Short mmCIF file of C-alpha atoms in Angstrom, two decimals:
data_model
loop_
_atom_site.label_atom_id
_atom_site.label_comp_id
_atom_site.label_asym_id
_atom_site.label_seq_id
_atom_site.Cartn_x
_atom_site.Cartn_y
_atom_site.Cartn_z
CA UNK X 1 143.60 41.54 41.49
CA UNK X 2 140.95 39.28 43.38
CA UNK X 3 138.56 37.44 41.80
CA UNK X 4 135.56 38.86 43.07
CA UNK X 5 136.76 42.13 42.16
CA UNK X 6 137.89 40.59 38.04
CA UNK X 7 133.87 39.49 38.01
CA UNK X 8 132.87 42.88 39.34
CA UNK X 9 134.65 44.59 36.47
CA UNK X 10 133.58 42.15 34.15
CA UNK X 11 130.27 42.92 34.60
CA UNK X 12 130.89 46.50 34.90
CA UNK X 13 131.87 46.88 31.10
CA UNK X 14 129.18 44.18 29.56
CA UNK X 15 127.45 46.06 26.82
CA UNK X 16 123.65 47.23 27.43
CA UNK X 17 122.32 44.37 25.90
CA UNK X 18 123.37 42.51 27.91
CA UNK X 19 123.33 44.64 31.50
CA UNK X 20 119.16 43.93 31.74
CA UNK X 21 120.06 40.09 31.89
CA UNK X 22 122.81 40.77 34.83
CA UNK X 23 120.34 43.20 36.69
CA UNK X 24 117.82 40.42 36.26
CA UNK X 25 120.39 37.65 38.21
CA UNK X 26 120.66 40.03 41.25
CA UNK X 27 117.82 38.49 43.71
CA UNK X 28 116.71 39.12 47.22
CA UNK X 29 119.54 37.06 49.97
CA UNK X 30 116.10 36.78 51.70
CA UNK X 31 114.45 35.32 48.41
CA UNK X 32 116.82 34.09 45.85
CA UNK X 33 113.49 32.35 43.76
CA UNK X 34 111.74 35.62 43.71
CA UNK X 35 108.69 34.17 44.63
CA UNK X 36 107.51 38.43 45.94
CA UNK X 37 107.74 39.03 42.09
CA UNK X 38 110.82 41.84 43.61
CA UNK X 39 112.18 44.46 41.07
CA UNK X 40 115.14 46.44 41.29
CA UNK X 41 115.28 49.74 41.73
CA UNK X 42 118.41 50.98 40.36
CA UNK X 43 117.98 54.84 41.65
CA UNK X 44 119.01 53.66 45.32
CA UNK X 45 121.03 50.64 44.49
CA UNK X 46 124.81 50.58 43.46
CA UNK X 47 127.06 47.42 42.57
CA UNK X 48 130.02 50.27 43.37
CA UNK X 49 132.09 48.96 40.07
CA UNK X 50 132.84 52.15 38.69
CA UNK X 51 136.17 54.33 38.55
CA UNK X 52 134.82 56.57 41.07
CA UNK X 53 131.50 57.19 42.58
CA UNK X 54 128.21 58.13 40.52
CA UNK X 55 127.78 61.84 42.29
CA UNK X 56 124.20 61.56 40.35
CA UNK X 57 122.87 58.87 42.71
CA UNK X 58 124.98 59.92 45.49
CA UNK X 59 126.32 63.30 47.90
CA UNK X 60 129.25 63.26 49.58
CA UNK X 61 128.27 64.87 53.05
CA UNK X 62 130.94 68.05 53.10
CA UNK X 63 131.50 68.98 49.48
CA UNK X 64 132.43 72.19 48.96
CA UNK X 65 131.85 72.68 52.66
CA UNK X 66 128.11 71.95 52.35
CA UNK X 67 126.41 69.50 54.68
CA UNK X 68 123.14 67.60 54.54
CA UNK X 69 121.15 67.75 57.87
CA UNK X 70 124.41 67.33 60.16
CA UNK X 71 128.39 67.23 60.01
CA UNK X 72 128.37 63.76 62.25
CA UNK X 73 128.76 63.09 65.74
CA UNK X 74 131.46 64.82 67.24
CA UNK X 75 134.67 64.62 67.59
CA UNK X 76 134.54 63.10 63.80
CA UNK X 77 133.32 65.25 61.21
CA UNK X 78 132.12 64.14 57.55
CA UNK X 79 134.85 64.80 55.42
CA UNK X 80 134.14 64.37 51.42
CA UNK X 81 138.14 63.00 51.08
CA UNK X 82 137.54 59.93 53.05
CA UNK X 83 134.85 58.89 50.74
CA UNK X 84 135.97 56.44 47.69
CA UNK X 85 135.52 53.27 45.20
CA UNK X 86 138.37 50.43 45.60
CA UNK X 87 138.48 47.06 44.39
CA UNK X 88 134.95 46.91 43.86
CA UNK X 89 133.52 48.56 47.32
CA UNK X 90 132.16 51.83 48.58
CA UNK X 91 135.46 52.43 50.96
CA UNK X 92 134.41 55.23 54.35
CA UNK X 93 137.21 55.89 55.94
CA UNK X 94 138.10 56.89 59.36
CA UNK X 95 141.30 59.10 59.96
CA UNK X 96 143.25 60.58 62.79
CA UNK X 97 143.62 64.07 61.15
CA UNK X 98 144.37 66.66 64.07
CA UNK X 99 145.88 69.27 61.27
CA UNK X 100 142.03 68.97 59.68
CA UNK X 101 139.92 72.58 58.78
CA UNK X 102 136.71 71.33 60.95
CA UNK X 103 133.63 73.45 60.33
CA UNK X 104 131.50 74.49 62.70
CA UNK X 105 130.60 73.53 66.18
CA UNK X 106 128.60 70.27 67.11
CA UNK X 107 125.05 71.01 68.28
CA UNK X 108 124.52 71.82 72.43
CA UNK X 109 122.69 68.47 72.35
CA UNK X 110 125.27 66.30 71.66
CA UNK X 111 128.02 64.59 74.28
CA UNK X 112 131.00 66.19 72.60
CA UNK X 113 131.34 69.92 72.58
CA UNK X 114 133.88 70.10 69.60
CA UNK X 115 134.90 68.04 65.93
CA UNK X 116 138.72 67.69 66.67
CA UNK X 117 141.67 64.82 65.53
CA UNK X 118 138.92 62.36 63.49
CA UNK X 119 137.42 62.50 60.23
CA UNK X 120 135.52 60.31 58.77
CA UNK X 121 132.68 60.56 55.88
CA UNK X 122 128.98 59.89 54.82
CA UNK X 123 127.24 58.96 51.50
CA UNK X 124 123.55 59.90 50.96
CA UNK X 125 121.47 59.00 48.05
CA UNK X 126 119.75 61.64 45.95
CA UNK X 127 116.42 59.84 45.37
CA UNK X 128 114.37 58.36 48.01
CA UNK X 129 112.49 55.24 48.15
CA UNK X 130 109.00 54.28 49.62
CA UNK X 131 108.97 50.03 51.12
CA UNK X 132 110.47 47.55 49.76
CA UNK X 133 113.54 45.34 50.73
CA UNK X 134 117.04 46.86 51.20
CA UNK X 135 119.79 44.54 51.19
CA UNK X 136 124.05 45.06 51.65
CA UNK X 137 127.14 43.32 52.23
CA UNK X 138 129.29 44.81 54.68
CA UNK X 139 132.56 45.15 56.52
CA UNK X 140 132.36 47.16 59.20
CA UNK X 141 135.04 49.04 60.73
CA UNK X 142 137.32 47.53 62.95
CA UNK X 143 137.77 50.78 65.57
CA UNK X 144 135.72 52.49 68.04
CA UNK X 145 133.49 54.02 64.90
CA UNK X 146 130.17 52.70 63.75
CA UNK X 147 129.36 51.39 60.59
CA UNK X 148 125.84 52.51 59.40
CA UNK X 149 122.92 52.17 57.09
CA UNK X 150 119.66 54.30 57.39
CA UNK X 151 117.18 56.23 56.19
CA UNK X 152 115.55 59.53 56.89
CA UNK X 153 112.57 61.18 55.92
CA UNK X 154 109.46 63.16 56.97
CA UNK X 155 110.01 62.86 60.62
CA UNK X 156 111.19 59.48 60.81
CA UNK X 157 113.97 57.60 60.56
CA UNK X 158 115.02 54.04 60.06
CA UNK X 159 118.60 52.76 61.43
CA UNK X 160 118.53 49.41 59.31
CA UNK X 161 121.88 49.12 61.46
CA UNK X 162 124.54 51.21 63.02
CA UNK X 163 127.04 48.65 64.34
CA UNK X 164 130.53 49.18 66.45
CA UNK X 165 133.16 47.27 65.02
CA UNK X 166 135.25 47.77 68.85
CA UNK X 167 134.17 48.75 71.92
CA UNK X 168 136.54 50.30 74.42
CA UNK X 169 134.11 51.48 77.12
CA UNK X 170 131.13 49.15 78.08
CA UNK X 171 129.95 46.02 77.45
CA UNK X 172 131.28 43.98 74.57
CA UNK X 173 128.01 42.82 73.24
CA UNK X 174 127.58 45.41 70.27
CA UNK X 175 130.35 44.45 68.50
CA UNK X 176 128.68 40.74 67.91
CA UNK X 177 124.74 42.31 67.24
CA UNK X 178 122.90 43.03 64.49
CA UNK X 179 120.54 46.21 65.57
CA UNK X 180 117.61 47.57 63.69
CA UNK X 181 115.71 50.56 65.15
CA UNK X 182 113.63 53.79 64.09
CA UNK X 183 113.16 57.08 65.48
CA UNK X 184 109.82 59.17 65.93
CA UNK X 185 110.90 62.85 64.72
CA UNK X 186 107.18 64.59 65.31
CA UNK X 187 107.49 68.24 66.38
CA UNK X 188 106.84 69.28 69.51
CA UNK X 189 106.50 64.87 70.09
CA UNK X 190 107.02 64.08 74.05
CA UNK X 191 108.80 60.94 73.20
CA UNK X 192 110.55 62.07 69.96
CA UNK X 193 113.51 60.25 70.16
CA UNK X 194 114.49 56.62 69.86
CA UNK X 195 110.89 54.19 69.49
CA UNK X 196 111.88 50.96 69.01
CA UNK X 197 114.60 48.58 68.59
CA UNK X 198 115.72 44.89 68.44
CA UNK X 199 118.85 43.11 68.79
CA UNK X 200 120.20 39.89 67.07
CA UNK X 201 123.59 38.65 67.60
CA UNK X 202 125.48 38.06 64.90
CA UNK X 203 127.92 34.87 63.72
CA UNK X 204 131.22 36.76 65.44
CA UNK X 205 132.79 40.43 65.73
CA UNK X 206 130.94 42.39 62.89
CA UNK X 207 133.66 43.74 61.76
CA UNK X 208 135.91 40.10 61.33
CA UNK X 209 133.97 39.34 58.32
CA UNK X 210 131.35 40.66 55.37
CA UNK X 211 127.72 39.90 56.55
CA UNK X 212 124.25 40.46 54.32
CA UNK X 213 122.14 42.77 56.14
CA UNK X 214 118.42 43.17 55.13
CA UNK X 215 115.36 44.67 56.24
CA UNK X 216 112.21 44.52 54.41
CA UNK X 217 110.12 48.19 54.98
CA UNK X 218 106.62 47.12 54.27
CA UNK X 219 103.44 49.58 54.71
CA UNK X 220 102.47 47.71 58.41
CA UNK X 221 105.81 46.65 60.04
CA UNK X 222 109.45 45.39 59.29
CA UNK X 223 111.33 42.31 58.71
CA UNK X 224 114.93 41.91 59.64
CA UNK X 225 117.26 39.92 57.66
CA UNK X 226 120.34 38.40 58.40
CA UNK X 227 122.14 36.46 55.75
CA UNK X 228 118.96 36.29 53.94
CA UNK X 229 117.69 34.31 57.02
CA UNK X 230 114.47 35.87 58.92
CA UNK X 231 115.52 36.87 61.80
CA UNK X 232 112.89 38.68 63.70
CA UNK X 233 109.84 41.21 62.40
CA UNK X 234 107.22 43.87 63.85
CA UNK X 235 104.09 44.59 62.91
CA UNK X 236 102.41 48.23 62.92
CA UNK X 237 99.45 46.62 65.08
CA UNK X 238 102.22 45.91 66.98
CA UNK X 239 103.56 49.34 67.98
CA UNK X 240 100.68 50.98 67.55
CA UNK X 241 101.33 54.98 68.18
CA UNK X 242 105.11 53.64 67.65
CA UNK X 243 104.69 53.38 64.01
CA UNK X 244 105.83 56.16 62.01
CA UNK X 245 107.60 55.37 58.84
CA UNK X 246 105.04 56.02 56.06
CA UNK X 247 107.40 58.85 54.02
CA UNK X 248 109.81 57.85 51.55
CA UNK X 249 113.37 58.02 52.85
CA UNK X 250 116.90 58.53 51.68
CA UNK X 251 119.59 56.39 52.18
CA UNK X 252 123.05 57.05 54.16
CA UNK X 253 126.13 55.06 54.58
CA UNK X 254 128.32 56.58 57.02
CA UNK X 255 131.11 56.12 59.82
CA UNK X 256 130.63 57.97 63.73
CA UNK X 257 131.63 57.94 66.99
CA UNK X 258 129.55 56.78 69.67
CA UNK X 259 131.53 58.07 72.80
CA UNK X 260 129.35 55.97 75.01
CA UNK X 261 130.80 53.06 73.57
CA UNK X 262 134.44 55.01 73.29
CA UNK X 263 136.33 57.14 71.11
CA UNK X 264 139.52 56.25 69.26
CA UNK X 265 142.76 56.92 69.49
CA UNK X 266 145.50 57.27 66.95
CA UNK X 267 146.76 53.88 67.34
CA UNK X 268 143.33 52.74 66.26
CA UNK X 269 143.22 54.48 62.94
CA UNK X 270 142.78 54.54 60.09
CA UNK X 271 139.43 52.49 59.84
CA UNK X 272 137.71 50.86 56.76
CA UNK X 273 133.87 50.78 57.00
CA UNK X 274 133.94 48.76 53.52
CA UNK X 275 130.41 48.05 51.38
CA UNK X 276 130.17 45.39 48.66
CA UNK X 277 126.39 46.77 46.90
CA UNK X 278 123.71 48.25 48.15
CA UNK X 279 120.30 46.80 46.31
CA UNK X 280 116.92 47.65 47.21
CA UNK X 281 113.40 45.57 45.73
CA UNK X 282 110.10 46.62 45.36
CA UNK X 283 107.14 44.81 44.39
CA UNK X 284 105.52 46.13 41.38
CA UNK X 285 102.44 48.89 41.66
CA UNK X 286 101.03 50.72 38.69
CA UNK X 287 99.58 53.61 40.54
CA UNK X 288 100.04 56.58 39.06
CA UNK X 289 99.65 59.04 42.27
CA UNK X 290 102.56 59.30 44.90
CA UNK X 291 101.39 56.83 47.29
CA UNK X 292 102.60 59.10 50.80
CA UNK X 293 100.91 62.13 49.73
CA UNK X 294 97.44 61.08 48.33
CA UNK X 295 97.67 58.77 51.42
CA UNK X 296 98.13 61.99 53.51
CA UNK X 297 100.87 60.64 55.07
CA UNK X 298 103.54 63.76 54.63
CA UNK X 299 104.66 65.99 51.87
CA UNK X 300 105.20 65.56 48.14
CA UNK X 301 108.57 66.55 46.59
CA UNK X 302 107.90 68.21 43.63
CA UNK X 303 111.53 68.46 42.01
CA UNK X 304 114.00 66.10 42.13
CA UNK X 305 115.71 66.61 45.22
CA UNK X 306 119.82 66.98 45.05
CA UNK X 307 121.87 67.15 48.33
CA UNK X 308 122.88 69.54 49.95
CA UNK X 309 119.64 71.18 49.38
CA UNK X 310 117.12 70.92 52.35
CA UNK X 311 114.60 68.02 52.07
CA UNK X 312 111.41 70.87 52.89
CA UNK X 313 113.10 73.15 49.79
CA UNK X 314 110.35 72.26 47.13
CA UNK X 315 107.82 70.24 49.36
CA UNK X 316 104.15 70.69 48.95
CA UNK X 317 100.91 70.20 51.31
CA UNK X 318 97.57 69.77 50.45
CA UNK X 319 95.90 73.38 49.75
CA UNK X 320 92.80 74.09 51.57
CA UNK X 321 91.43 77.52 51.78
CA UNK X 322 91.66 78.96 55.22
CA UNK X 323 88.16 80.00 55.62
CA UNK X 324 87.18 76.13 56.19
CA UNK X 325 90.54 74.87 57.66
CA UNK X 326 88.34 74.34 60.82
CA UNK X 327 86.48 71.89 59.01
CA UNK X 328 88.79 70.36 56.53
CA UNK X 329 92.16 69.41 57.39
CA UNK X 330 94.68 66.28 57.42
CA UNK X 331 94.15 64.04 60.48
CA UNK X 332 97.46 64.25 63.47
CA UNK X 333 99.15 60.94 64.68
CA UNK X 334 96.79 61.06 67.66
CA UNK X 335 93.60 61.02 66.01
CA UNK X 336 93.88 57.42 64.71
CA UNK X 337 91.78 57.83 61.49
CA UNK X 338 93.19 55.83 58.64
CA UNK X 339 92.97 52.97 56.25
CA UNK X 340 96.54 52.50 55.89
CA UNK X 341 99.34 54.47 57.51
CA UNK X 342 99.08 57.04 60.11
CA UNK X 343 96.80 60.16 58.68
CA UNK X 344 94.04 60.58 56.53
CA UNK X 345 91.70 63.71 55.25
CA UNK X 346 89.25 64.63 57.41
CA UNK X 347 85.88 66.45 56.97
CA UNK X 348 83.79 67.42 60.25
CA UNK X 349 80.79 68.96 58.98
CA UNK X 350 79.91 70.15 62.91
CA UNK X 351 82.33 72.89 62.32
CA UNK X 352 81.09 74.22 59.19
CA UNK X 353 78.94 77.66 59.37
CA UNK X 354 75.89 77.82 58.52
CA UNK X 355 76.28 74.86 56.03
CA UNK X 356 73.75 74.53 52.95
CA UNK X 357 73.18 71.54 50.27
CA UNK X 358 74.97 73.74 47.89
CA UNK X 359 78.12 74.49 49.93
CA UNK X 360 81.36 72.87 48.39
CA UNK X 361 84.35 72.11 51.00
CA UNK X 362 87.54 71.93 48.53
CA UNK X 363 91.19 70.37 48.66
CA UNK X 364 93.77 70.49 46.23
CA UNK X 365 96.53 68.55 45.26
CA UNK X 366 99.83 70.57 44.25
CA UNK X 367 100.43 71.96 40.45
CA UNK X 368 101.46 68.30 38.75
CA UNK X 369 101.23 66.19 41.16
CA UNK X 370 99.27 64.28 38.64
CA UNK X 371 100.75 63.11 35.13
CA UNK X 372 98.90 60.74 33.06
CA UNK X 373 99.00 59.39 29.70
CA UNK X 374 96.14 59.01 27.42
CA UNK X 375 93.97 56.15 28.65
CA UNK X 376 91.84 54.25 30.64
CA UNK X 377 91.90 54.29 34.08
CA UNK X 378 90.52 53.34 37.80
CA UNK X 379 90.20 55.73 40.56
CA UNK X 380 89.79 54.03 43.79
CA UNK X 381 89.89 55.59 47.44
CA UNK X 382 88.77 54.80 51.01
CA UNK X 383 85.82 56.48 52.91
CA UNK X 384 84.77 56.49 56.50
CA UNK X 385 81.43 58.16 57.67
CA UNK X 386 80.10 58.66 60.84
CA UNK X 387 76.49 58.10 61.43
CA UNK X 388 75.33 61.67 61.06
CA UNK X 389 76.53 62.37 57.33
CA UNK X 390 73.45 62.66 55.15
CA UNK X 391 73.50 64.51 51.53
CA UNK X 392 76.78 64.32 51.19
CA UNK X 393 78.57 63.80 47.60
CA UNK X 394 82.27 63.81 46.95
CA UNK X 395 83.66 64.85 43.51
CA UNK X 396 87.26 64.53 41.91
CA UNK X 397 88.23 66.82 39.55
CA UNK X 398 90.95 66.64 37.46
CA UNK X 399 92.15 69.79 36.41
CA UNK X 400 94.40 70.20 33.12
CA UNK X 401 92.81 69.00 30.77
CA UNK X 402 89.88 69.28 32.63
CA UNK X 403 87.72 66.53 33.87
CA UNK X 404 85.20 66.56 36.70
CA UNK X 405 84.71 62.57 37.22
CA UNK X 406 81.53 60.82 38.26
CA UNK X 407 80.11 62.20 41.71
CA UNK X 408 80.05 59.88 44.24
CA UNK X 409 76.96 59.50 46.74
CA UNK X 410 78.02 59.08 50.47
CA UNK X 411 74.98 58.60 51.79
CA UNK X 412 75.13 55.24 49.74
CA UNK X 413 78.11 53.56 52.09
CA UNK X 414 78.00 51.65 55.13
CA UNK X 415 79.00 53.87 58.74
CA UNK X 416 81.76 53.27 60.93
CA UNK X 417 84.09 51.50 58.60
CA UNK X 418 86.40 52.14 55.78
CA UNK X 419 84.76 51.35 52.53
CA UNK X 420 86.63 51.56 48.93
CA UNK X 421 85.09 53.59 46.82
CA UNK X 422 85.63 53.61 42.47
CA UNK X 423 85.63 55.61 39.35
CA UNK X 424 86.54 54.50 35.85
CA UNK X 425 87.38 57.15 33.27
CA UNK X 426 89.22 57.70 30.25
CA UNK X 427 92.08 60.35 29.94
CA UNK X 428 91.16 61.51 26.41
CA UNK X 429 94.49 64.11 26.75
CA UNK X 430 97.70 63.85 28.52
CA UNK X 431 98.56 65.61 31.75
CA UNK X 432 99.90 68.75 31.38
CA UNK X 433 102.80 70.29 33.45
CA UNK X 434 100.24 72.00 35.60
CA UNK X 435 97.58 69.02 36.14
CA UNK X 436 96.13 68.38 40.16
CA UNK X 437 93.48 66.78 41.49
CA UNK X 438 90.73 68.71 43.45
CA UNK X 439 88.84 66.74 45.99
CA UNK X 440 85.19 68.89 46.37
CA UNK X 441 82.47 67.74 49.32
CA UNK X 442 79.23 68.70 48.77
CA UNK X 443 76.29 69.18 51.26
CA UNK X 444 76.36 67.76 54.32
CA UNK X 445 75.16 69.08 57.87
CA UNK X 446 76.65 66.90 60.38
CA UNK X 447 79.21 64.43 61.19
CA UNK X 448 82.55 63.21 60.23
CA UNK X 449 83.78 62.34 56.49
CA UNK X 450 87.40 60.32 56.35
CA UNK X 451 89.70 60.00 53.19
CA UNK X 452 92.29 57.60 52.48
CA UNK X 453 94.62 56.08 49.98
CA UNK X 454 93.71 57.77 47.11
CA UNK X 455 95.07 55.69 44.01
CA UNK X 456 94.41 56.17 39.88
CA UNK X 457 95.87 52.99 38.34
CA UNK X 458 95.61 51.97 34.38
CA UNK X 459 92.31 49.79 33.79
CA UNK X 460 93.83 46.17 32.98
#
């Protein structure tokens, strides 16, 4: 048995006293000091030492004959067999399996009109993760397949790479280059498909050798890491209308055939697509609220969320009543209204009938989507007012146990810009199962009221 793989183990079986200390040791490639202050997050990151995979942090596209969002690009098909721990690695392999039960039939949009002769497997994680950097070693295969790690969420994804270990039709080029790229998924979106993408060629054939891949998601842009060195990075001011990923996103490992770049043959397989760990940071953030949804960026996920089950099973929106939906409502991608992001709340008090001082206009958050502790705490949000608002208050109510937190006065902040706004207040009783937040606007005859980043963090 290697060495790498007698260190693996060792560390595999070190009692919990002292696992916290090893967890500790495992730094950024891109910043071995930890100078970001980074923190693990073990629900998306795997050292793959075990026996056999830890089906609690992971799903096995095809189990049981269940898929999650797709069966792969055809001719291969996901198949849960080709999916397995050795010597310390996450092992997806690629077979020539002619004899194979496919399922199904590709969708009309893809270049292949049937899954025949290859199968081939993806790994998705159970839990999701919101910015941060994602780091792995990897082999990939050394066929006509791809070798991939990505994310997808609330219509987005992020291809941190999907790399062709040999190309048999085409240029050559893609089997020495490190590509990261993301995809706009909008309904109904005129350019919905691939946004942006950059090349960086790597030291030799990809799949020759294990390379450290990294990109670091942060809330404006992405960095792209290549053996821990920077190697290039975007910036949402950037891309402007380009910019989409503000959802958290699950992570896949998988194998596929891009015909454009050619399809194997028998003689090519099998294929190893072979990952060392899979680690992803964040920097540390006390707020209690998830950060997407009270940022109105997408939908919150109430219950943990286990593959196969569709993503949309248990997500909620916002509730506002329909009778002023024409007034109230979460900005689109084309309106450009928001602190951070893509989307914010948005009040236009033009299209509110016959308003009065004493009107209320009222959102609410989703049964528990808030869960506090006893204790002090700091609200804080962002505002934006147009010119015309006058005698207009805003109100957050906290609803089991019941609190109704100090008003704030609009009329008191500057127009045309996005000003944080503040609320201390003590949580005298926990959050029950049932606790939201209600966000009520009161008064108001004209003009435009913007919400942002709404955040409840413990008082220091």
């Amino acid at each position: 048995m290697r060495f790498c793989r007698s260190v693996k183990s060792l560390c595999a079986v070190m009692s919990m006293a002292i696992a916290p200390l090893v967890q500790a040791q495992l730094l950024p490639a891109s910043d071995p000091a930890n100078a970001g202050d980074w923190q693990l997050n073990s629900k998306v990151s795997d050292e793959f030492n075990a026996e056999s995979l830890d089906l609690n942090k992971w799903y096995v596209s095809g189990t049981d004959g269940q898929f999650y969002i797709w069966k792969g690009r055809a001719p291969s098909q996901f198949a849960p067999h080709n999916a397995y721990l050795d010597d310390g690695k996450l092992i997806i392999r690629t077979q020539w399996q002619p004899d194979y039960p496919f399922i199904g039939k590709p969708p009309q949009r893809q270049e292949i009109k049937a899954y025949e002769n290859i199968t081939t497997a993806a790994v998705i994680s159970h839990h999701t993760v919101l910015y941060g950097y994602m780091e792995v070693r990897v082999k990939i295969p050394d066929a006509p397949m791809t070798g991939a790690f990505w994310g997808t969420g609330y219509h987005q994804e992020l291809d941190v790479f999907e790399l062709v270990g040999r190309v048999t039709k085409g240029s050559k080029n893609p089997e020495t280059t490190f590509v990261t790229s993301f995809h706009d998924w909008r309904p109904n979106h005129p350019k919905k498909n691939k946004v942006w993408k950059h090349p960086h060629p790597t030291l030799g054939r990809t799949a020759e050798n294990f390379f450290v891949y990294g990109v670091e998601w942060l809330p404006d842009g992405l960095k792209m890491y290549f053996n821990g060195e920077l190697v290039h990075q975007v910036t949402q001011q950037e891309l402007g209308d380009k910019w989409v990923l503000n959802n958290p996103m699950e992570l896949w490992f998988d194998s596929e055939v891009f015909p454009w770049h050619g399809i194997p043959e028998q003689s090519d397989l099998p294929a190893f697509f072979e990952i060392d760990y899979v680690r992803v940071w964040q920097r540390p953030d006390d707020n209690q609220l998830d950060r997407a949804f009270f940022g109105f960026e997408g939908p919150l996920q109430m219950n943990s969320h286990h593959k196969p089950a569709p993503r949309m099973k248990d997500a909620k929106f916002w509730l506002i009543d329909e009778a002023v939906s024409s007034a109230l409502s979460v900005t689109d991608y084309g309106d450009n209204m928001f602190s951070t992001g893509r989307k914010s709340l948005k009040l236009d008090l033009d299209h509110l009938e016959q308003p009065t001082k004493q009107q209320q206009v009222v959102a609410f958050s989703p049964d528990g989507s808030v869960q506090l502790a006893t204790g002090d705490y700091r609200l804080t949000a962002k505002v934006w007012l147009s010119e015309q608002v006058q005698d207009t208050q805003l109100q957050v109510v906290l609803e089991s146990p019941w609190q109704q937190l100090n008003t704030i006065d609009l009329d008191s902040l500057p127009r045309g810009q996005w000003t944080e706004v503040a609320i201390e207040f003590k949580q005298q009783q926990a959050s029950s199962a049932t606790d939201r937040m209600r966000l009520v606007f009161k008064g108001g005859k004209q003009g435009q009221v913007y919400l942002d980043d709404i955040a409840i963090r413990p008082l220091k």
